[in-house]
Amino acid sequence: MAFTTENLAVLLAVLDQGSFSAAARALGRVPSAVSMAIAHLEAELDLPLFDRSGREPRPTAAARALEPQARLLAAQWRQLEAQALSLTQGLEHRLALAIAPELISAPWSAPLAQLAQEHPLLEVEVLAAPQADAVALLHAGRVQLALVFERPSLDGREGFQEVGRETLAAVISPAHPVLRETGGRLREEHLIHVRQVVVAGRDARARDPRLVFARHCWCTDSPEAALGLLKAGLGWGWLPRSFAAPHVAAGTLHEMAFENLSNGLNLWVDVVWSKERPLGLGARRFVELLSSAADAA
């Protein structure tokens, strides 16, 4: 193979600095070593890379043609070296995240973009799963981190960091009969007696009791499916206010107003990990970035 990390660095230094002597100073070498490295590379390629007829060597058309790929290869080598160093420092091969679907629009993508910039070869997998399922994936070792709402009780197996807050609002179709029957004058008993659409995991025992009010519930593991059921007038439900807002503004959902209580459940958002499995460098850094983003908000 003609190109090595050494002669590639020399070639790019000469292209950048404009002369063998300037490249030598930039690389901390003597000019003769730079000139010899270029000569050896030209011999390997059987191509003239610099025209030496003038006072300073000028890149030939061949050198300019090779330059874009040479720069790309140099960048890939730097990434590879950085990845190898990160692996020795504890960087995991893959970072898997489980995110409660209601939090898909939460501000986690910017910290993830920063993580990708710092560790460009780290593989990342993002799974959307109802809260109970996301935590189950965490304890099963399928994911390293779960982004979920605060849990009703603490689990000694879990570590967590608060990274934000979300408000859930009770919403219903504007065409739902209860609004017509009451003239919009709702009270807490309507939350109990009107069918509720609940976003929950597949295990009914793991449903968050803070979010289940009604005696009659329909359940789905998808906020999008819940949205469709609510728009169809099949019940009321809790949705993140930020998620529901465009539909309320469009008139396809109605944020319920009550005479005797305010509408809104304020819940902390946590990033959770298992204390039984040490976090790798990427996961630890992502938690730091999420926390910093929350502090700056």
Short mmCIF file of C-alpha atoms in Angstrom, two decimals:
data_model
loop_
_atom_site.label_atom_id
_atom_site.label_comp_id
_atom_site.label_asym_id
_atom_site.label_seq_id
_atom_site.Cartn_x
_atom_site.Cartn_y
_atom_site.Cartn_z
CA MET A 1 0.00 0.00 0.00
CA ALA A 2 1.50 3.32 -1.06
CA PHE A 3 -0.12 5.49 1.59
CA THR A 4 0.75 5.28 5.26
CA THR A 5 -0.28 7.53 8.11
CA GLU A 6 3.21 9.03 8.01
CA ASN A 7 3.50 9.90 4.31
CA LEU A 8 -0.14 11.00 4.21
CA ALA A 9 0.58 13.50 6.98
CA VAL A 10 3.63 14.73 5.06
CA LEU A 11 1.68 15.11 1.80
CA LEU A 12 -1.08 17.13 3.46
CA ALA A 13 1.42 19.26 5.35
CA VAL A 14 3.17 20.23 2.11
CA LEU A 15 -0.16 20.99 0.44
CA ASP A 16 -1.22 23.11 3.42
CA GLN A 17 2.10 24.88 4.06
CA GLY A 18 3.14 25.46 0.45
CA SER A 19 6.76 24.27 0.71
CA PHE A 20 8.86 21.38 1.99
CA SER A 21 10.63 23.59 4.52
CA ALA A 22 7.40 25.03 5.94
CA ALA A 23 5.90 21.54 6.13
CA ALA A 24 9.02 20.33 7.94
CA ARG A 25 8.66 23.09 10.54
CA ALA A 26 4.97 22.24 11.01
CA LEU A 27 5.79 18.55 11.47
CA GLY A 28 8.91 19.10 13.57
CA ARG A 29 11.19 17.46 10.99
CA VAL A 30 14.13 18.46 8.82
CA PRO A 31 13.31 19.51 5.21
CA SER A 32 15.33 16.60 3.75
CA ALA A 33 13.09 14.09 5.57
CA VAL A 34 9.98 15.70 4.09
CA SER A 35 11.48 15.81 0.60
CA MET A 36 12.52 12.14 0.87
CA ALA A 37 9.05 11.06 2.09
CA ILE A 38 7.40 12.78 -0.88
CA ALA A 39 9.92 11.26 -3.30
CA HIS A 40 9.28 7.76 -1.94
CA LEU A 41 5.50 8.29 -2.22
CA GLU A 42 5.87 9.47 -5.84
CA ALA A 43 7.93 6.37 -6.60
CA GLU A 44 5.33 4.09 -5.01
CA LEU A 45 2.50 5.73 -6.94
CA ASP A 46 4.56 6.22 -10.12
CA LEU A 47 3.09 9.74 -10.23
CA PRO A 48 4.72 13.18 -9.92
CA LEU A 49 2.96 14.96 -7.05
CA PHE A 50 4.93 18.22 -7.06
CA ASP A 51 6.56 20.30 -9.79
CA ARG A 52 9.99 21.24 -8.48
CA SER A 53 11.02 23.46 -11.40
CA GLY A 54 10.29 26.69 -9.55
CA ARG A 55 11.48 28.16 -6.29
CA GLU A 56 8.81 26.30 -4.33
CA PRO A 57 7.22 22.94 -5.26
CA ARG A 58 3.81 23.27 -6.87
CA PRO A 59 1.20 20.52 -6.55
CA THR A 60 0.55 18.70 -9.80
CA ALA A 61 -2.90 17.85 -11.14
CA ALA A 62 -2.40 14.33 -9.75
CA ALA A 63 -1.77 15.70 -6.25
CA ARG A 64 -4.87 17.89 -6.42
CA ALA A 65 -6.92 14.92 -7.66
CA LEU A 66 -5.75 12.81 -4.71
CA GLU A 67 -6.17 15.58 -2.14
CA PRO A 68 -9.92 15.18 -1.29
CA GLN A 69 -9.62 11.44 -0.63
CA ALA A 70 -6.34 11.96 1.20
CA ARG A 71 -8.00 14.41 3.59
CA LEU A 72 -10.94 12.05 4.08
CA LEU A 73 -8.58 9.15 4.83
CA ALA A 74 -6.62 11.28 7.31
CA ALA A 75 -9.85 12.22 9.10
CA GLN A 76 -10.91 8.56 9.24
CA TRP A 77 -7.56 7.59 10.70
CA ARG A 78 -7.90 10.28 13.35
CA GLN A 79 -11.39 9.00 14.19
CA LEU A 80 -10.09 5.45 14.40
CA GLU A 81 -7.28 6.49 16.75
CA ALA A 82 -9.72 8.50 18.90
CA GLN A 83 -12.10 5.52 19.02
CA ALA A 84 -9.29 3.16 20.03
CA LEU A 85 -8.23 5.56 22.79
CA SER A 86 -11.85 5.92 23.96
CA LEU A 87 -12.22 2.13 24.07
CA THR A 88 -9.21 1.89 26.35
CA GLN A 89 -10.89 4.51 28.57
CA GLY A 90 -14.12 2.49 28.80
CA LEU A 91 -16.18 3.56 25.76
CA GLU A 92 -18.82 0.97 25.00
CA HIS A 93 -19.26 -0.40 21.47
CA ARG A 94 -22.96 0.54 21.40
CA LEU A 95 -25.15 2.81 23.50
CA ALA A 96 -28.80 1.72 23.62
CA LEU A 97 -31.47 4.08 24.98
CA ALA A 98 -35.11 3.37 25.76
CA ILE A 99 -37.33 6.45 25.74
CA ALA A 100 -40.94 6.70 26.88
CA PRO A 101 -42.90 7.64 23.72
CA GLU A 102 -44.37 10.71 25.44
CA LEU A 103 -40.79 12.03 25.74
CA ILE A 104 -39.75 11.53 22.12
CA SER A 105 -40.10 15.29 21.59
CA ALA A 106 -38.17 16.09 24.80
CA PRO A 107 -34.79 17.86 24.43
CA TRP A 108 -32.53 14.78 24.35
CA SER A 109 -31.43 14.93 20.72
CA ALA A 110 -29.05 17.89 21.16
CA PRO A 111 -27.05 16.11 23.93
CA LEU A 112 -26.98 13.03 21.71
CA ALA A 113 -25.64 15.13 18.83
CA GLN A 114 -22.89 16.44 21.11
CA LEU A 115 -22.05 12.88 22.14
CA ALA A 116 -21.85 11.86 18.47
CA GLN A 117 -19.48 14.74 17.84
CA GLU A 118 -17.21 13.65 20.68
CA HIS A 119 -17.37 9.94 19.82
CA PRO A 120 -18.27 9.75 16.10
CA LEU A 121 -17.82 5.97 15.81
CA LEU A 122 -20.01 5.11 18.78
CA GLU A 123 -23.07 3.16 17.64
CA VAL A 124 -26.35 4.41 19.14
CA GLU A 125 -29.73 2.66 19.26
CA VAL A 126 -32.87 4.52 20.36
CA LEU A 127 -35.94 2.47 21.28
CA ALA A 128 -39.38 3.93 22.01
CA ALA A 129 -41.16 1.92 24.70
CA PRO A 130 -43.90 2.63 27.25
CA GLN A 131 -42.43 3.63 30.59
CA ALA A 132 -42.78 0.25 32.33
CA ASP A 133 -41.40 -1.54 29.28
CA ALA A 134 -38.47 0.91 29.04
CA VAL A 135 -37.51 0.21 32.65
CA ALA A 136 -37.92 -3.55 32.07
CA LEU A 137 -35.55 -3.31 29.08
CA LEU A 138 -33.09 -1.53 31.36
CA HIS A 139 -33.14 -4.25 34.02
CA ALA A 140 -32.92 -6.97 31.37
CA GLY A 141 -29.69 -5.40 30.08
CA ARG A 142 -31.17 -4.67 26.66
CA VAL A 143 -30.47 -0.93 27.08
CA GLN A 144 -28.06 1.00 29.28
CA LEU A 145 -30.25 4.05 29.86
CA ALA A 146 -33.97 4.81 30.02
CA LEU A 147 -35.49 8.27 29.69
CA VAL A 148 -38.76 8.13 31.60
CA PHE A 149 -41.05 10.05 33.94
CA GLU A 150 -40.29 9.91 37.65
CA ARG A 151 -41.47 6.61 39.13
CA PRO A 152 -44.06 6.43 41.96
CA SER A 153 -41.49 4.69 44.19
CA LEU A 154 -37.72 4.29 44.21
CA ASP A 155 -36.05 1.05 43.19
CA GLY A 156 -32.78 0.34 44.95
CA ARG A 157 -31.42 -1.29 41.79
CA GLU A 158 -31.66 1.99 39.88
CA GLY A 159 -29.58 5.12 39.71
CA PHE A 160 -31.10 8.21 38.15
CA GLN A 161 -30.62 11.87 37.36
CA GLU A 162 -33.41 14.43 36.94
CA VAL A 163 -33.05 16.02 33.50
CA GLY A 164 -36.23 18.04 33.04
CA ARG A 165 -39.93 18.36 33.71
CA GLU A 166 -42.99 17.66 31.59
CA THR A 167 -46.62 18.63 32.12
CA LEU A 168 -49.33 16.14 31.25
CA ALA A 169 -52.68 17.69 30.33
CA ALA A 170 -56.10 16.02 30.29
CA VAL A 171 -57.48 16.28 26.76
CA ILE A 172 -60.62 15.15 24.99
CA SER A 173 -62.30 15.50 21.60
CA PRO A 174 -64.24 18.77 21.23
CA ALA A 175 -67.11 16.60 19.97
CA HIS A 176 -67.20 14.32 23.01
CA PRO A 177 -70.76 14.12 24.47
CA VAL A 178 -69.61 15.00 27.99
CA LEU A 179 -68.74 18.54 26.86
CA ARG A 180 -72.14 19.00 25.30
CA GLU A 181 -73.98 17.48 28.27
CA THR A 182 -72.16 19.62 30.83
CA GLY A 183 -71.78 22.76 28.75
CA GLY A 184 -68.06 22.41 29.38
CA ARG A 185 -68.52 22.71 33.18
CA LEU A 186 -66.39 19.74 34.20
CA ARG A 187 -65.50 18.46 37.65
CA GLU A 188 -63.24 15.69 38.91
CA GLU A 189 -66.06 13.13 38.80
CA HIS A 190 -66.03 13.35 35.01
CA LEU A 191 -62.47 12.04 35.05
CA ILE A 192 -63.76 9.03 36.95
CA HIS A 193 -66.94 8.24 35.04
CA VAL A 194 -65.85 9.02 31.45
CA ARG A 195 -63.77 6.39 29.67
CA GLN A 196 -60.04 7.09 29.88
CA VAL A 197 -57.50 6.29 27.18
CA VAL A 198 -54.30 5.26 28.94
CA VAL A 199 -50.82 5.04 27.45
CA ALA A 200 -49.22 2.12 29.27
CA GLY A 201 -47.02 -0.93 28.81
CA ARG A 202 -48.24 -4.44 28.22
CA ASP A 203 -48.09 -5.40 31.91
CA ALA A 204 -51.21 -3.98 33.57
CA ARG A 205 -49.61 -4.39 36.99
CA ALA A 206 -46.92 -1.85 36.07
CA ARG A 207 -49.28 1.02 35.23
CA ASP A 208 -48.63 4.25 37.06
CA PRO A 209 -51.54 4.70 39.50
CA ARG A 210 -51.08 8.48 39.39
CA LEU A 211 -52.25 8.50 35.77
CA VAL A 212 -55.27 6.18 35.97
CA PHE A 213 -58.41 7.94 37.18
CA ALA A 214 -61.35 6.38 35.38
CA ARG A 215 -63.23 3.21 36.27
CA HIS A 216 -63.33 2.25 32.59
CA CYS A 217 -60.07 2.40 30.64
CA TRP A 218 -58.83 1.59 27.18
CA CYS A 219 -55.06 1.04 26.95
CA THR A 220 -52.45 1.41 24.23
CA ASP A 221 -48.66 1.45 24.25
CA SER A 222 -48.51 4.25 21.66
CA PRO A 223 -49.18 7.98 22.19
CA GLU A 224 -50.01 8.23 18.48
CA ALA A 225 -52.65 5.51 18.85
CA ALA A 226 -53.97 7.24 21.97
CA LEU A 227 -54.17 10.48 20.02
CA GLY A 228 -56.26 8.77 17.35
CA LEU A 229 -58.65 7.32 19.94
CA LEU A 230 -59.01 10.68 21.65
CA LYS A 231 -59.66 12.54 18.41
CA ALA A 232 -62.33 9.93 17.59
CA GLY A 233 -64.17 10.86 20.79
CA LEU A 234 -63.58 7.53 22.52
CA GLY A 235 -62.51 8.99 25.86
CA TRP A 236 -60.23 11.45 27.59
CA GLY A 237 -56.54 10.97 28.33
CA TRP A 238 -53.30 12.45 29.63
CA LEU A 239 -50.89 13.64 26.96
CA PRO A 240 -47.76 15.79 27.28
CA ARG A 241 -48.93 19.37 26.83
CA SER A 242 -46.18 20.00 24.25
CA PHE A 243 -47.32 16.96 22.28
CA ALA A 244 -51.02 17.88 22.44
CA ALA A 245 -50.62 21.64 21.85
CA PRO A 246 -50.66 21.58 18.00
CA HIS A 247 -53.83 19.46 18.01
CA VAL A 248 -55.49 21.74 20.57
CA ALA A 249 -54.57 24.75 18.44
CA ALA A 250 -56.00 23.01 15.36
CA GLY A 251 -59.26 22.34 17.18
CA THR A 252 -59.04 18.54 16.96
CA LEU A 253 -58.42 18.21 20.71
CA HIS A 254 -59.77 20.14 23.67
CA GLU A 255 -57.79 20.74 26.86
CA MET A 256 -60.31 20.05 29.61
CA ALA A 257 -61.11 22.89 32.01
CA PHE A 258 -62.42 21.99 35.46
CA GLU A 259 -64.39 24.03 37.95
CA ASN A 260 -62.70 22.62 41.04
CA LEU A 261 -59.13 21.68 40.02
CA SER A 262 -56.39 22.74 37.66
CA ASN A 263 -55.58 20.71 34.60
CA GLY A 264 -52.03 19.45 34.61
CA LEU A 265 -49.76 16.88 36.18
CA ASN A 266 -46.19 18.11 36.55
CA LEU A 267 -43.76 15.19 36.46
CA TRP A 268 -40.00 15.16 36.57
CA VAL A 269 -38.17 13.47 33.73
CA ASP A 270 -35.37 11.11 34.77
CA VAL A 271 -32.60 9.33 32.95
CA VAL A 272 -32.29 5.97 34.71
CA TRP A 273 -29.60 3.29 34.73
CA SER A 274 -29.06 -0.02 36.48
CA LYS A 275 -26.66 -0.01 39.42
CA GLU A 276 -26.02 -3.67 38.67
CA ARG A 277 -24.24 -2.84 35.39
CA PRO A 278 -21.48 -0.21 35.32
CA LEU A 279 -22.06 2.52 32.75
CA GLY A 280 -19.58 2.94 29.94
CA LEU A 281 -17.92 6.19 28.97
CA GLY A 282 -20.59 7.07 26.38
CA ALA A 283 -23.51 6.50 28.73
CA ARG A 284 -21.87 8.50 31.53
CA ARG A 285 -21.13 11.35 29.15
CA PHE A 286 -24.70 11.33 27.79
CA VAL A 287 -26.06 11.62 31.35
CA GLU A 288 -23.73 14.59 31.93
CA LEU A 289 -24.87 16.27 28.71
CA LEU A 290 -28.55 15.73 29.53
CA SER A 291 -28.01 17.18 33.00
CA SER A 292 -26.14 20.20 31.61
CA ALA A 293 -28.91 20.84 29.08
CA ALA A 294 -31.49 20.71 31.87
CA ASP A 295 -29.49 23.19 33.98
CA ALA A 296 -29.23 25.57 31.04
CA ALA A 297 -32.95 25.41 30.21
#
